[in-house]
Amino acid sequence: MIDYKQVLEDIHTELLGIEDTGEVASYIPELASVSQDNFGIYLNRINEENYCAGNWKTRFSVQSISKVLSLAKALSLVGTSIWNRMDVEPSGDPFNHLSLLEMEEGIPRNPLINAGAIVVADILISELKNPKEDFLAYVRGLANDATINYNERVATSEKATGFKNYATAYLLKSFGNLNNPVDQVLDFYFHQCALEMNCEQLSNAFYLFANRGICMRNKAHLTLTQVKRINAIMLTCGFYDEAGEFAFEVGLPGKSGVGGGIVALLPNEYILATWAPGLNPKGNSYLGMQALERFTTKTGASIF
Ligand code: DON
């Protein structure tokens, strides 16, 4: 029997002794004010007891982690036709690069880089009656938590400075891969990225990906095939140009965000969410990566 409480406490103690060489994201000004002196971890086990350590109750900006939730919603609405508008290959590039998008004529490499997530946002705007409200209701439903919300200050902050995302969206538009107006699509995209959750809420929102498409409220949202595909995309594309490293060190499907969150999961077993705002040069949480590596090494519980 693994003593999960001890494992999480050990990881927390070990990380306190490591110098955090990461840096808080500052290209979205509102994120720059978050204290780097934070570390939270929450282990959500399927039908078993949960465990936590550190600042797991503090809410943070989930940023790119939201791309998995928007993909899940879009896939459940439009099915496999989504793959006519984006690919499922790792990009090996940073999350906001433009060169591949131009070379590949407006077809994003995958739904987890910014270009792919912007096309997913376009699909949701076309499909949902009240996109921002309906998507928030979807996330709240998945996590069984009506207190989850967008942080308007973070959304406004990114709207004022997200020039690369505007460039991406206009490039997509020029290739005919965006049906709605750029401003409308990016307003939705900046809001989805500005969702705030703590480690527990994030693990709850991702419960369905470890539980065969069935969420915390016991409702089926995705087919088994759709869950298989989303988890495969998280494994191969969830960490951008560090996806290989994450699979190598941690061995789980997962997704990071520039708010410092990471969520990863072992199908049918658990979801593990971490938060530490200092980012490594690839834009992934420095201490979060370390925590996840230690967890799967100590417990032996990875997909490999
Ligand atoms: O679009 C952006 O740049 C941010 N809203 C999200 C980027 C992000 O979280 C990348 N993940 N590591």
PDB file of N, CA, C and O in Angstrom, residues 45-84:
ATOM      1  N   ARG A  45      -8.013  10.796  -6.479  1.00  0.00           N
ATOM      2  CA  ARG A  45      -8.010   9.382  -6.896  1.00  0.00           C
ATOM      3  C   ARG A  45      -9.424   8.929  -7.236  1.00  0.00           C
ATOM      4  O   ARG A  45     -10.391   9.275  -6.558  1.00  0.00           O
ATOM      5  N   ILE A  46      -9.545   8.160  -8.314  1.00  0.00           N
ATOM      6  CA  ILE A  46     -10.861   7.713  -8.772  1.00  0.00           C
ATOM      7  C   ILE A  46     -11.436   6.728  -7.735  1.00  0.00           C
ATOM      8  O   ILE A  46     -10.833   5.688  -7.463  1.00  0.00           O
ATOM      9  N   ASN A  47     -12.569   7.098  -7.151  1.00  0.00           N
ATOM     10  CA  ASN A  47     -13.260   6.268  -6.153  1.00  0.00           C
ATOM     11  C   ASN A  47     -12.417   5.924  -4.925  1.00  0.00           C
ATOM     12  O   ASN A  47     -12.672   4.914  -4.266  1.00  0.00           O
ATOM     13  N   GLU A  48     -11.400   6.726  -4.649  1.00  0.00           N
ATOM     14  CA  GLU A  48     -10.556   6.490  -3.465  1.00  0.00           C
ATOM     15  C   GLU A  48     -10.327   7.825  -2.760  1.00  0.00           C
ATOM     16  O   GLU A  48     -10.689   8.876  -3.272  1.00  0.00           O
ATOM     17  N   GLU A  49      -9.660   7.765  -1.630  1.00  0.00           N
ATOM     18  CA  GLU A  49      -9.415   8.966  -0.849  1.00  0.00           C
ATOM     19  C   GLU A  49      -8.447   9.931  -1.568  1.00  0.00           C
ATOM     20  O   GLU A  49      -7.528   9.471  -2.261  1.00  0.00           O
ATOM     21  N   ASN A  50      -8.651  11.234  -1.388  1.00  0.00           N
ATOM     22  CA  ASN A  50      -7.794  12.250  -2.012  1.00  0.00           C
ATOM     23  C   ASN A  50      -6.795  12.815  -1.004  1.00  0.00           C
ATOM     24  O   ASN A  50      -7.043  12.759   0.209  1.00  0.00           O
ATOM     25  N   TYR A  51      -5.706  13.372  -1.524  1.00  0.00           N
ATOM     26  CA  TYR A  51      -4.660  13.928  -0.649  1.00  0.00           C
ATOM     27  C   TYR A  51      -4.166  15.260  -1.201  1.00  0.00           C
ATOM     28  O   TYR A  51      -4.258  15.506  -2.407  1.00  0.00           O
ATOM     29  N   CYS A  52      -3.596  16.092  -0.311  1.00  0.00           N
ATOM     30  CA  CYS A  52      -3.149  17.410  -0.758  1.00  0.00           C
ATOM     31  C   CYS A  52      -2.007  17.916   0.105  1.00  0.00           C
ATOM     32  O   CYS A  52      -1.796  17.398   1.216  1.00  0.00           O
ATOM     33  N   ALA A  53      -1.287  18.902  -0.404  1.00  0.00           N
ATOM     34  CA  ALA A  53      -0.234  19.550   0.390  1.00  0.00           C
ATOM     35  C   ALA A  53      -0.001  20.954  -0.146  1.00  0.00           C
ATOM     36  O   ALA A  53      -0.341  21.251  -1.300  1.00  0.00           O
ATOM     37  N   GLY A  54       0.562  21.807   0.715  1.00  0.00           N
ATOM     38  CA  GLY A  54       0.921  23.169   0.300  1.00  0.00           C
ATOM     39  C   GLY A  54      -0.287  24.049   0.034  1.00  0.00           C
ATOM     40  O   GLY A  54      -1.355  23.882   0.632  1.00  0.00           O
ATOM     41  N   ASN A  55      -0.140  24.977  -0.921  1.00  0.00           N
ATOM     42  CA  ASN A  55      -1.182  25.980  -1.208  1.00  0.00           C
ATOM     43  C   ASN A  55      -2.196  25.462  -2.230  1.00  0.00           C
ATOM     44  O   ASN A  55      -2.488  26.137  -3.219  1.00  0.00           O
ATOM     45  N   TRP A  56      -2.727  24.302  -1.977  1.00  0.00           N
ATOM     46  CA  TRP A  56      -3.661  23.699  -2.951  1.00  0.00           C
ATOM     47  C   TRP A  56      -4.997  24.411  -3.004  1.00  0.00           C
ATOM     48  O   TRP A  56      -5.760  24.244  -3.939  1.00  0.00           O
ATOM     49  N   LYS A  57      -5.270  25.263  -1.982  1.00  0.00           N
ATOM     50  CA  LYS A  57      -6.576  25.949  -1.948  1.00  0.00           C
ATOM     51  C   LYS A  57      -6.550  27.298  -2.660  1.00  0.00           C
ATOM     52  O   LYS A  57      -7.586  27.927  -2.847  1.00  0.00           O
ATOM     53  N   THR A  58      -5.368  27.773  -3.035  1.00  0.00           N
ATOM     54  CA  THR A  58      -5.262  29.106  -3.655  1.00  0.00           C
ATOM     55  C   THR A  58      -5.600  29.014  -5.137  1.00  0.00           C
ATOM     56  O   THR A  58      -5.065  28.162  -5.853  1.00  0.00           O
ATOM     57  N   ARG A  59      -6.453  29.909  -5.604  1.00  0.00           N
ATOM     58  CA  ARG A  59      -6.822  29.900  -7.032  1.00  0.00           C
ATOM     59  C   ARG A  59      -5.763  30.601  -7.870  1.00  0.00           C
ATOM     60  O   ARG A  59      -5.182  31.588  -7.420  1.00  0.00           O
ATOM     61  N   PHE A  60      -5.570  30.101  -9.056  1.00  0.00           N
ATOM     62  CA  PHE A  60      -4.593  30.704  -9.969  1.00  0.00           C
ATOM     63  C   PHE A  60      -5.169  30.681 -11.376  1.00  0.00           C
ATOM     64  O   PHE A  60      -6.199  30.042 -11.637  1.00  0.00           O
ATOM     65  N   SER A  61      -4.478  31.377 -12.287  1.00  0.00           N
ATOM     66  CA  SER A  61      -4.949  31.483 -13.666  1.00  0.00           C
ATOM     67  C   SER A  61      -4.576  30.193 -14.407  1.00  0.00           C
ATOM     68  O   SER A  61      -3.389  29.878 -14.525  1.00  0.00           O
ATOM     69  N   VAL A  62      -5.550  29.468 -14.914  1.00  0.00           N
ATOM     70  CA  VAL A  62      -5.218  28.154 -15.502  1.00  0.00           C
ATOM     71  C   VAL A  62      -4.618  28.290 -16.896  1.00  0.00           C
ATOM     72  O   VAL A  62      -3.941  27.383 -17.377  1.00  0.00           O
ATOM     73  N   GLN A  63      -4.859  29.426 -17.566  1.00  0.00           N
ATOM     74  CA  GLN A  63      -4.260  29.700 -18.881  1.00  0.00           C
ATOM     75  C   GLN A  63      -4.410  28.520 -19.854  1.00  0.00           C
ATOM     76  O   GLN A  63      -5.497  28.068 -20.082  1.00  0.00           O
ATOM     77  N   SER A  64      -3.298  28.006 -20.400  1.00  0.00           N
ATOM     78  CA  SER A  64      -3.409  27.006 -21.477  1.00  0.00           C
ATOM     79  C   SER A  64      -4.040  25.689 -21.041  1.00  0.00           C
ATOM     80  O   SER A  64      -4.418  24.893 -21.894  1.00  0.00           O
ATOM     81  N   ILE A  65      -4.122  25.456 -19.739  1.00  0.00           N
ATOM     82  CA  ILE A  65      -4.762  24.211 -19.286  1.00  0.00           C
ATOM     83  C   ILE A  65      -6.214  24.181 -19.782  1.00  0.00           C
ATOM     84  O   ILE A  65      -6.759  23.125 -20.087  1.00  0.00           O
ATOM     85  N   SER A  66      -6.806  25.389 -19.928  1.00  0.00           N
ATOM     86  CA  SER A  66      -8.198  25.476 -20.389  1.00  0.00           C
ATOM     87  C   SER A  66      -8.377  24.920 -21.799  1.00  0.00           C
ATOM     88  O   SER A  66      -9.487  24.583 -22.213  1.00  0.00           O
ATOM     89  N   LYS A  67      -7.268  24.816 -22.557  1.00  0.00           N
ATOM     90  CA  LYS A  67      -7.382  24.359 -23.948  1.00  0.00           C
ATOM     91  C   LYS A  67      -7.872  22.916 -24.032  1.00  0.00           C
ATOM     92  O   LYS A  67      -8.482  22.518 -25.029  1.00  0.00           O
ATOM     93  N   VAL A  68      -7.597  22.132 -23.008  1.00  0.00           N
ATOM     94  CA  VAL A  68      -8.071  20.742 -23.007  1.00  0.00           C
ATOM     95  C   VAL A  68      -9.594  20.718 -22.787  1.00  0.00           C
ATOM     96  O   VAL A  68     -10.313  19.916 -23.398  1.00  0.00           O
ATOM     97  N   LEU A  69     -10.069  21.636 -21.952  1.00  0.00           N
ATOM     98  CA  LEU A  69     -11.505  21.682 -21.661  1.00  0.00           C
ATOM     99  C   LEU A  69     -12.282  22.213 -22.866  1.00  0.00           C
ATOM    100  O   LEU A  69     -13.366  21.705 -23.191  1.00  0.00           O
ATOM    101  N   SER A  70     -11.720  23.215 -23.556  1.00  0.00           N
ATOM    102  CA  SER A  70     -12.421  23.731 -24.746  1.00  0.00           C
ATOM    103  C   SER A  70     -12.399  22.681 -25.855  1.00  0.00           C
ATOM    104  O   SER A  70     -13.388  22.509 -26.581  1.00  0.00           O
ATOM    105  N   LEU A  71     -11.285  21.947 -25.964  1.00  0.00           N
ATOM    106  CA  LEU A  71     -11.231  20.864 -26.961  1.00  0.00           C
ATOM    107  C   LEU A  71     -12.296  19.804 -26.656  1.00  0.00           C
ATOM    108  O   LEU A  71     -12.994  19.338 -27.570  1.00  0.00           O
ATOM    109  N   ALA A  72     -12.421  19.442 -25.389  1.00  0.00           N
ATOM    110  CA  ALA A  72     -13.404  18.421 -25.013  1.00  0.00           C
ATOM    111  C   ALA A  72     -14.818  18.870 -25.386  1.00  0.00           C
ATOM    112  O   ALA A  72     -15.605  18.103 -25.945  1.00  0.00           O
ATOM    113  N   LYS A  73     -15.111  20.147 -25.101  1.00  0.00           N
ATOM    114  CA  LYS A  73     -16.453  20.656 -25.424  1.00  0.00           C
ATOM    115  C   LYS A  73     -16.671  20.650 -26.947  1.00  0.00           C
ATOM    116  O   LYS A  73     -17.718  20.203 -27.435  1.00  0.00           O
ATOM    117  N   ALA A  74     -15.669  21.133 -27.689  1.00  0.00           N
ATOM    118  CA  ALA A  74     -15.823  21.211 -29.147  1.00  0.00           C
ATOM    119  C   ALA A  74     -15.953  19.814 -29.755  1.00  0.00           C
ATOM    120  O   ALA A  74     -16.796  19.588 -30.642  1.00  0.00           O
ATOM    121  N   LEU A  75     -15.159  18.876 -29.260  1.00  0.00           N
ATOM    122  CA  LEU A  75     -15.208  17.512 -29.794  1.00  0.00           C
ATOM    123  C   LEU A  75     -16.581  16.890 -29.520  1.00  0.00           C
ATOM    124  O   LEU A  75     -17.140  16.196 -30.370  1.00  0.00           O
ATOM    125  N   SER A  76     -17.124  17.165 -28.359  1.00  0.00           N
ATOM    126  CA  SER A  76     -18.441  16.594 -28.049  1.00  0.00           C
ATOM    127  C   SER A  76     -19.533  17.239 -28.892  1.00  0.00           C
ATOM    128  O   SER A  76     -20.563  16.634 -29.159  1.00  0.00           O
ATOM    129  N   LEU A  77     -19.287  18.477 -29.371  1.00  0.00           N
ATOM    130  CA  LEU A  77     -20.306  19.160 -30.188  1.00  0.00           C
ATOM    131  C   LEU A  77     -20.203  18.821 -31.671  1.00  0.00           C
ATOM    132  O   LEU A  77     -21.209  18.612 -32.334  1.00  0.00           O
ATOM    133  N   VAL A  78     -18.979  18.790 -32.211  1.00  0.00           N
ATOM    134  CA  VAL A  78     -18.852  18.641 -33.672  1.00  0.00           C
ATOM    135  C   VAL A  78     -18.210  17.317 -34.105  1.00  0.00           C
ATOM    136  O   VAL A  78     -18.119  17.036 -35.295  1.00  0.00           O
ATOM    137  N   GLY A  79     -17.746  16.517 -33.146  1.00  0.00           N
ATOM    138  CA  GLY A  79     -17.177  15.206 -33.487  1.00  0.00           C
ATOM    139  C   GLY A  79     -15.917  15.311 -34.319  1.00  0.00           C
ATOM    140  O   GLY A  79     -15.182  16.313 -34.263  1.00  0.00           O
ATOM    141  N   THR A  80     -15.679  14.284 -35.129  1.00  0.00           N
ATOM    142  CA  THR A  80     -14.383  14.174 -35.818  1.00  0.00           C
ATOM    143  C   THR A  80     -14.181  15.242 -36.898  1.00  0.00           C
ATOM    144  O   THR A  80     -13.061  15.401 -37.393  1.00  0.00           O
ATOM    145  N   SER A  81     -15.224  15.985 -37.249  1.00  0.00           N
ATOM    146  CA  SER A  81     -15.042  17.047 -38.262  1.00  0.00           C
ATOM    147  C   SER A  81     -14.048  18.099 -37.773  1.00  0.00           C
ATOM    148  O   SER A  81     -13.482  18.852 -38.573  1.00  0.00           O
ATOM    149  N   ILE A  82     -13.803  18.133 -36.472  1.00  0.00           N
ATOM    150  CA  ILE A  82     -12.833  19.102 -35.925  1.00  0.00           C
ATOM    151  C   ILE A  82     -11.457  18.901 -36.557  1.00  0.00           C
ATOM    152  O   ILE A  82     -10.700  19.842 -36.753  1.00  0.00           O
ATOM    153  N   TRP A  83     -11.134  17.658 -36.943  1.00  0.00           N
ATOM    154  CA  TRP A  83      -9.787  17.358 -37.475  1.00  0.00           C
ATOM    155  C   TRP A  83      -9.604  17.833 -38.916  1.00  0.00           C
ATOM    156  O   TRP A  83      -8.502  17.766 -39.447  1.00  0.00           O
ATOM    157  N   ASN A  84     -10.681  18.336 -39.538  1.00  0.00           N
ATOM    158  CA  ASN A  84     -10.508  18.987 -40.846  1.00  0.00           C
ATOM    159  C   ASN A  84      -9.817  20.344 -40.681  1.00  0.00           C
ATOM    160  O   ASN A  84      -9.290  20.900 -41.640  1.00  0.00           O
TER     161      ASN A  84
END
